PDB file of C-alpha atoms in Angstrom:
ATOM      1  CA  MET E   1      78.155 110.832 140.157  1.00 59.00           C
ATOM      2  CA  LYS E   2      75.972 108.738 137.826  1.00 57.00           C
ATOM      3  CA  SER E   3      76.035 111.486 135.236  1.00 60.00           C
ATOM      4  CA  LEU E   4      79.840 111.609 135.405  1.00 52.00           C
ATOM      5  CA  TYR E   5      80.057 107.855 134.710  1.00 52.00           C
ATOM      6  CA  LEU E   6      77.477 108.138 131.953  1.00 52.00           C
ATOM      7  CA  THR E   7      79.265 111.098 130.377  1.00 57.00           C
ATOM      8  CA  THR E   8      82.605 109.279 130.570  1.00 59.00           C
ATOM      9  CA  ALA E   9      81.092 106.117 129.044  1.00 56.00           C
ATOM     10  CA  VAL E  10      79.474 108.076 126.198  1.00 52.00           C
ATOM     11  CA  PHE E  11      82.726 109.961 125.568  1.00 51.00           C
ATOM     12  CA  CYS E  12      84.712 106.695 125.433  1.00 51.00           C
ATOM     13  CA  CYS E  13      82.189 105.121 123.069  1.00 50.00           C
ATOM     14  CA  LEU E  14      82.308 108.138 120.776  1.00 48.00           C
ATOM     15  CA  LEU E  15      86.075 108.189 120.871  1.00 49.00           C
ATOM     16  CA  SER E  16      86.394 104.491 120.043  1.00 50.00           C
ATOM     17  CA  GLY E  17      83.666 104.814 117.405  1.00 50.00           C
ATOM     18  CA  CYS E  18      85.661 107.538 115.683  1.00 47.00           C
ATOM     19  CA  GLN E  19      88.697 105.268 115.649  1.00 44.00           C
ATOM     20  CA  LEU E  20      86.648 102.527 113.970  1.00 42.00           C
ATOM     21  CA  LEU E  21      85.423 104.924 111.268  1.00 41.00           C
ATOM     22  CA  LYS E  22      88.948 105.753 110.082  1.00 41.00           C
ATOM     23  CA  GLN E  23      90.002 104.223 106.784  1.00 40.00           C
ATOM     24  CA  PRO E  24      92.442 101.356 107.302  1.00 40.00           C
ATOM     25  CA  GLN E  25      95.911 102.221 106.020  1.00 44.00           C
ATOM     26  CA  LYS E  26      97.563 100.011 103.417  1.00 48.00           C
ATOM     27  CA  PRO E  27     100.864  98.714 104.706  1.00 49.00           C
ATOM     28  CA  VAL E  28     103.833 100.594 103.278  1.00 58.00           C
ATOM     29  CA  ILE E  29     106.354  98.406 101.521  1.00 65.00           C
ATOM     30  CA  SER E  30     109.739  99.214 103.001  1.00 74.00           C
ATOM     31  CA  SER E  31     112.862  99.435 100.867  1.00 77.00           C
ATOM     32  CA  ASP E  32     114.079  96.174 102.486  1.00 80.00           C
ATOM     33  CA  THR E  33     110.907  94.444 101.318  1.00 82.00           C
ATOM     34  CA  GLN E  34     111.224  95.916  97.811  1.00 83.00           C
ATOM     35  CA  VAL E  35     114.802  94.659  97.541  1.00 85.00           C
ATOM     36  CA  LYS E  36     113.870  91.191  98.850  1.00 89.00           C
ATOM     37  CA  PHE E  37     110.960  90.808  96.406  1.00 89.00           C
ATOM     38  CA  ALA E  38     113.129  92.150  93.547  1.00 89.00           C
ATOM     39  CA  GLN E  39     115.785  89.536  94.394  1.00 91.00           C
ATOM     40  CA  GLU E  40     113.154  86.805  94.467  1.00 92.00           C
ATOM     41  CA  ALA E  41     111.648  87.912  91.120  1.00 91.00           C
ATOM     42  CA  GLU E  42     115.115  88.152  89.590  1.00 90.00           C
ATOM     43  CA  THR E  43     115.942  84.620  90.777  1.00 90.00           C
ATOM     44  CA  ILE E  44     112.896  83.024  89.130  1.00 92.00           C
ATOM     45  CA  ILE E  45     113.402  85.062  85.934  1.00 91.00           C
ATOM     46  CA  ARG E  46     117.082  84.026  85.736  1.00 90.00           C
ATOM     47  CA  GLN E  47     116.046  80.373  86.122  1.00 91.00           C
ATOM     48  CA  GLN E  48     113.663  80.665  83.174  1.00 91.00           C
ATOM     49  CA  LEU E  49     115.430  83.092  80.807  1.00 89.00           C
ATOM     50  CA  SER E  50     118.978  83.760  79.661  1.00 85.00           C
ATOM     51  CA  PRO E  51     120.575  87.245  79.727  1.00 84.00           C
ATOM     52  CA  SER E  52     120.474  87.289  75.912  1.00 83.00           C
ATOM     53  CA  ASP E  53     116.655  87.508  76.040  1.00 82.00           C
ATOM     54  CA  ALA E  54     115.131  90.978  75.754  1.00 86.00           C
ATOM     55  CA  LEU E  55     112.553  91.537  78.487  1.00 89.00           C
ATOM     56  CA  TYR E  56     109.850  94.052  79.179  1.00 89.00           C
ATOM     57  CA  ILE E  57     107.912  94.441  82.395  1.00 88.00           C
ATOM     58  CA  LYS E  58     104.329  95.616  82.010  1.00 84.00           C
ATOM     59  CA  ALA E  59     103.685  98.020  84.880  1.00 85.00           C
ATOM     60  CA  LYS E  60     100.509  97.783  86.939  1.00 77.00           C
ATOM     61  CA  ASP E  61      98.102 100.682  86.583  1.00 71.00           C
ATOM     62  CA  LYS E  62      98.589 103.075  89.530  1.00 68.00           C
ATOM     63  CA  ASP E  63      99.583 100.390  92.040  1.00 73.00           C
ATOM     64  CA  LEU E  64     102.435 102.107  93.883  1.00 80.00           C
ATOM     65  CA  TYR E  65     103.337  99.017  95.903  1.00 81.00           C
ATOM     66  CA  VAL E  66     103.795  96.809  92.863  1.00 86.00           C
ATOM     67  CA  ARG E  67     105.460  99.671  90.975  1.00 86.00           C
ATOM     68  CA  ALA E  68     108.155  99.890  93.659  1.00 87.00           C
ATOM     69  CA  ILE E  69     108.859  96.161  93.266  1.00 89.00           C
ATOM     70  CA  GLU E  70     108.845  96.500  89.446  1.00 89.00           C
ATOM     71  CA  ASN E  71     111.353  99.369  89.508  1.00 88.00           C
ATOM     72  CA  ALA E  72     113.625  97.477  91.897  1.00 90.00           C
ATOM     73  CA  SER E  73     113.361  94.360  89.687  1.00 90.00           C
ATOM     74  CA  VAL E  74     114.263  96.317  86.540  1.00 90.00           C
ATOM     75  CA  SER E  75     117.384  97.684  88.251  1.00 90.00           C
ATOM     76  CA  LYS E  76     118.319  94.251  89.610  1.00 90.00           C
ATOM     77  CA  LEU E  77     117.913  92.525  86.216  1.00 91.00           C
ATOM     78  CA  GLN E  78     119.807  95.268  84.375  1.00 90.00           C
ATOM     79  CA  SER E  79     122.695  94.892  86.825  1.00 90.00           C
ATOM     80  CA  LYS E  80     122.787  91.170  85.906  1.00 88.00           C
ATOM     81  CA  GLY E  81     123.110  91.958  82.161  1.00 89.00           C
ATOM     82  CA  TYR E  82     119.469  91.683  81.032  1.00 90.00           C
ATOM     83  CA  ALA E  83     118.019  94.166  78.526  1.00 89.00           C
ATOM     84  CA  VAL E  84     114.884  95.179  80.458  1.00 89.00           C
ATOM     85  CA  GLN E  85     112.355  97.893  79.776  1.00 86.00           C
ATOM     86  CA  LEU E  86     109.495  99.029  82.034  1.00 85.00           C
ATOM     87  CA  VAL E  87     106.372  99.675  79.960  1.00 83.00           C
ATOM     88  CA  LEU E  88     103.988 102.104  81.652  1.00 81.00           C
ATOM     89  CA  PRO E  89     100.203 101.763  81.348  1.00 78.00           C
ATOM     90  CA  VAL E  90      98.603 103.982  78.661  1.00 73.00           C
ATOM     91  CA  SER E  91      97.067 106.224  81.342  1.00 73.00           C
ATOM     92  CA  GLU E  92     100.532 107.118  82.693  1.00 74.00           C
ATOM     93  CA  ARG E  93     102.405 107.694  79.440  1.00 74.00           C
ATOM     94  CA  GLN E  94     103.360 111.122  78.201  1.00 74.00           C
ATOM     95  CA  LYS E  95     101.108 112.811  75.683  1.00 71.00           C
ATOM     96  CA  GLY E  96     103.139 111.794  72.602  1.00 67.00           C
ATOM     97  CA  ASP E  97     103.559 108.205  73.803  1.00 65.00           C
ATOM     98  CA  SER E  98      99.905 107.417  74.492  1.00 57.00           C
ATOM     99  CA  GLY E  99      99.449 105.318  71.342  1.00 57.00           C
ATOM    100  CA  SER E 100      99.983 101.601  71.058  1.00 60.00           C
ATOM    101  CA  TYR E 101     103.389 100.258  72.002  1.00 62.00           C
ATOM    102  CA  ASN E 102     104.870  97.154  70.445  1.00 64.00           C
ATOM    103  CA  SER E 103     107.399  95.685  72.825  1.00 69.00           C
ATOM    104  CA  GLU E 104     109.980  93.223  71.638  1.00 76.00           C
ATOM    105  CA  GLY E 105     110.993  90.321  73.821  1.00 84.00           C
ATOM    106  CA  THR E 106     109.545  88.342  76.675  1.00 90.00           C
ATOM    107  CA  GLU E 107     106.642  89.890  78.593  1.00 90.00           C
ATOM    108  CA  ILE E 108     106.946  89.849  82.363  1.00 91.00           C
ATOM    109  CA  SER E 109     104.485  91.169  84.907  1.00 90.00           C
ATOM    110  CA  LEU E 110     104.830  91.270  88.674  1.00 92.00           C
ATOM    111  CA  ASP E 111     102.141  91.332  91.312  1.00 91.00           C
ATOM    112  CA  TYR E 112     102.185  91.627  95.081  1.00 89.00           C
ATOM    113  CA  ILE E 113      99.140  90.259  96.914  1.00 89.00           C
ATOM    114  CA  PRO E 114      98.916  91.010 100.650  1.00 87.00           C
ATOM    115  CA  TYR E 115      96.501  88.725 102.483  1.00 88.00           C
ATOM    116  CA  LYS E 116      94.076  90.751 104.582  1.00 86.00           C
ATOM    117  CA  GLN E 117      94.343  90.483 108.359  1.00 86.00           C
ATOM    118  CA  SER E 118      97.333  88.198 107.997  1.00 88.00           C
ATOM    119  CA  LYS E 119     101.105  88.407 108.046  1.00 88.00           C
ATOM    120  CA  TYR E 120     101.228  86.533 104.730  1.00 92.00           C
ATOM    121  CA  SER E 121     101.597  87.874 101.211  1.00 90.00           C
ATOM    122  CA  GLU E 122     102.213  86.427  97.776  1.00 92.00           C
ATOM    123  CA  LEU E 123     104.622  87.428  95.028  1.00 93.00           C
ATOM    124  CA  VAL E 124     103.471  86.550  91.504  1.00 94.00           C
ATOM    125  CA  VAL E 125     105.762  86.636  88.472  1.00 94.00           C
ATOM    126  CA  ASN E 126     104.155  86.062  85.050  1.00 93.00           C
ATOM    127  CA  ILE E 127     106.585  85.171  82.263  1.00 92.00           C
ATOM    128  CA  ASP E 128     104.847  85.098  78.860  1.00 89.00           C
ATOM    129  CA  GLY E 129     101.609  83.824  80.424  1.00 88.00           C
ATOM    130  CA  VAL E 130     103.192  81.290  82.778  1.00 93.00           C
ATOM    131  CA  ARG E 131     102.413  82.190  86.394  1.00 94.00           C
ATOM    132  CA  TYR E 132     104.985  81.629  89.133  1.00 95.00           C
ATOM    133  CA  SER E 133     103.943  82.412  92.708  1.00 95.00           C
ATOM    134  CA  ARG E 134     105.407  82.082  96.174  1.00 94.00           C
ATOM    135  CA  LEU E 135     103.961  82.671  99.643  1.00 95.00           C
ATOM    136  CA  TYR E 136     105.811  84.872 102.161  1.00 94.00           C
ATOM    137  CA  ALA E 137     105.447  85.721 105.840  1.00 92.00           C
ATOM    138  CA  MET E 138     106.553  89.075 107.196  1.00 82.00           C
ATOM    139  CA  GLN E 139     109.084  88.712 109.969  1.00 78.00           C
ATOM    140  CA  GLY E 140     110.134  92.222 110.876  1.00 76.00           C
ATOM    141  CA  THR E 141     110.643  94.167 107.655  1.00 74.00           C
ATOM    142  CA  ILE E 142     111.998  91.291 105.587  1.00 82.00           C
ATOM    143  CA  PRO E 143     109.588  88.797 103.976  1.00 88.00           C
ATOM    144  CA  GLN E 144     110.535  85.157 104.509  1.00 91.00           C
ATOM    145  CA  PRO E 145     109.422  82.483 102.000  1.00 93.00           C
ATOM    146  CA  VAL E 146     107.103  79.862 103.474  1.00 94.00           C
ATOM    147  CA  SER E 147     106.489  77.890 100.278  1.00 93.00           C
ATOM    148  CA  ASN E 148     108.319  76.803  97.161  1.00 94.00           C
ATOM    149  CA  TRP E 149     107.693  78.498  93.839  1.00 94.00           C
ATOM    150  CA  ILE E 150     104.496  77.222  92.238  1.00 93.00           C
ATOM    151  CA  CYS E 151     104.169  77.196  88.451  1.00 92.00           C
ATOM    152  CA  ARG E 152     100.759  77.374  86.773  1.00 85.00           C
ATOM    153  CA  THR E 153      99.938  77.642  83.104  1.00 79.00           C
ATOM    154  CA  ALA E 154      96.536  78.469  81.676  1.00 63.00           C
ATOM    155  CA  VAL E 155      94.991  75.459  79.949  1.00 54.00           C
ATOM    156  CA  ASN E 156      92.386  77.592  78.195  1.00 53.00           C
ATOM    157  CA  PRO E 157      93.580  81.196  77.553  1.00 49.00           C
ATOM    158  CA  GLU E 158      89.996  82.509  77.331  1.00 52.00           C
ATOM    159  CA  ASN E 159      89.299  81.314  80.875  1.00 48.00           C
ATOM    160  CA  SER E 160      92.152  82.289  83.187  1.00 47.00           C
ATOM    161  CA  ASP E 161      90.462  80.496  86.092  1.00 47.00           C
ATOM    162  CA  ASP E 162      90.998  77.165  84.367  1.00 45.00           C
ATOM    163  CA  LEU E 163      94.470  76.311  85.659  1.00 43.00           C
ATOM    164  CA  GLY E 164      96.382  73.149  85.053  1.00 44.00           C
ATOM    165  CA  GLU E 165      99.871  71.736  85.282  1.00 39.00           C
TER     166      GLU E 165
END
């Protein structure tokens, strides 16, 4: 009987140990979340820029989560009359397009920052070096804003950690 308990205990420990060794999965961004973040990015961009401005969004290198938000934002802005182009990183361009690319217009970059072991995440929209960010909480599949938009500009461009008003 003791050996049965011992065997069962060892088996349970091994089984739970195997579960702990698995790589944690990154949360998948649902299409509802992509649309919500695209709407939010489009709102802050529309507040700062007019539809007559040419825009280009610099895509993040191999970040599929941010890329989904970027693609949704491009579609959303184009539907509102903006001339928007998504500029891929050099590593993802086709062979003939791997050289330097001179974009015309206002540079925009988007970033999605999930907070580890938390239901909170942050959406960051950079418009020509000015950083706008907003904190969100996941409630179901739709992110809900829990803060206002925060605007930060770099005081010293060489040191991006030096932020001021």
